[in-house]
Coordinates of C-alpha atoms in Angstrom, one line a residue:
M1 CA 1.4 12.2 -4.6
R2 CA -2.0 10.7 -4.8
W3 CA -0.9 7.2 -3.9
R4 CA 0.3 8.4 -0.6
F5 CA -3.2 9.7 0.1
V6 CA -4.6 6.2 -0.7
L7 CA -2.1 4.6 1.7
L8 CA -2.8 7.2 4.4
L9 CA -6.6 6.5 3.9
A10 CA -6.0 2.8 4.3
F11 CA -3.8 3.1 7.4
S12 CA -6.3 5.4 8.9
A13 CA -9.0 2.8 8.5
M14 CA -6.7 0.1 10.1
A15 CA -6.2 2.3 13.1
C16 CA -9.9 2.7 13.7
E17 CA -11.2 0.2 16.4
N18 CA -14.8 0.4 15.4
F19 CA -14.5 -0.4 11.7
Q20 CA -18.1 -1.2 10.6
E21 CA -19.3 -2.9 7.5
D22 CA -20.6 0.3 5.9
Q23 CA -17.5 2.1 6.6
S24 CA -15.6 -0.8 5.0
S25 CA -17.6 -0.5 1.8
E26 CA -17.2 3.3 1.7
L27 CA -13.4 2.9 2.2
T28 CA -13.2 0.2 -0.6
K29 CA -15.2 2.5 -2.9
A30 CA -12.9 5.6 -2.0
V31 CA -9.8 3.7 -2.6
E32 CA -11.0 2.3 -5.9
E33 CA -11.9 5.8 -7.0
K34 CA -8.6 7.1 -6.2
F35 CA -7.0 4.2 -8.1
E36 CA -8.9 5.2 -11.2
E37 CA -7.8 8.8 -11.0
V38 CA -4.0 7.9 -11.2
E39 CA -2.3 6.2 -14.1
G40 CA -0.8 2.8 -13.2
D41 CA -1.7 -0.5 -11.6
F42 CA -2.4 -0.6 -8.0
A43 CA -3.3 -3.2 -5.2
L44 CA -4.1 -2.9 -1.6
A45 CA -4.5 -5.5 1.1
F46 CA -4.9 -5.0 4.9
I47 CA -6.5 -6.5 8.0
A48 CA -8.4 -4.1 10.2
P49 CA -8.0 -4.4 14.0
S50 CA -11.4 -6.1 14.1
G51 CA -9.8 -8.8 12.0
E52 CA -11.9 -7.8 8.9
E53 CA -9.8 -8.3 5.7
H54 CA -9.8 -5.9 2.8
F55 CA -8.4 -6.7 -0.6
I56 CA -8.4 -4.5 -3.8
N57 CA -7.0 -5.9 -6.9
E58 CA -5.4 -8.8 -5.0
Q59 CA -5.3 -11.0 -8.1
E60 CA -3.2 -8.5 -10.0
S61 CA 0.4 -9.5 -10.9
F62 CA 3.3 -7.0 -10.4
H63 CA 6.9 -7.0 -11.3
A64 CA 9.0 -7.5 -8.3
A65 CA 11.9 -5.2 -9.4
S66 CA 10.7 -2.3 -7.3
T67 CA 10.5 -4.4 -4.1
M68 CA 14.1 -5.3 -4.5
K69 CA 15.5 -1.8 -4.5
T70 CA 15.2 -1.4 -0.7
P71 CA 17.1 -4.5 0.4
V72 CA 19.7 -3.9 -2.3
M73 CA 20.3 -0.4 -1.0
I74 CA 20.4 -1.6 2.7
E75 CA 23.3 -3.9 1.7
V76 CA 25.0 -1.2 -0.3
Y77 CA 25.0 1.1 2.8
K78 CA 26.2 -1.7 5.0
Q79 CA 29.2 -2.5 2.8
A80 CA 29.9 1.2 2.4
A81 CA 29.9 1.6 6.3
A82 CA 32.3 -1.4 6.5
G83 CA 34.7 0.4 4.1
N84 CA 34.3 -2.1 1.2
F85 CA 34.0 0.9 -1.3
N86 CA 36.4 3.7 -1.9

């Protein structure tokens, strides 16, 4: 999926030790272009190893329901492993 490419692009930038200003603006532009190609609302925030902060759509509000799925499923698996379900 395209959003995976965006995340891969962001994580690759974070791993780069010499993350320079011009590369930073190029990365921001590339990510914003990918966001425009895909339907949906997206945001991205990360700090490069150099300490430089990058934010895209950081003021956008998102519903938290999707973020709750992972901890809920972790608890379901824990309880299933403990034999609480038949």
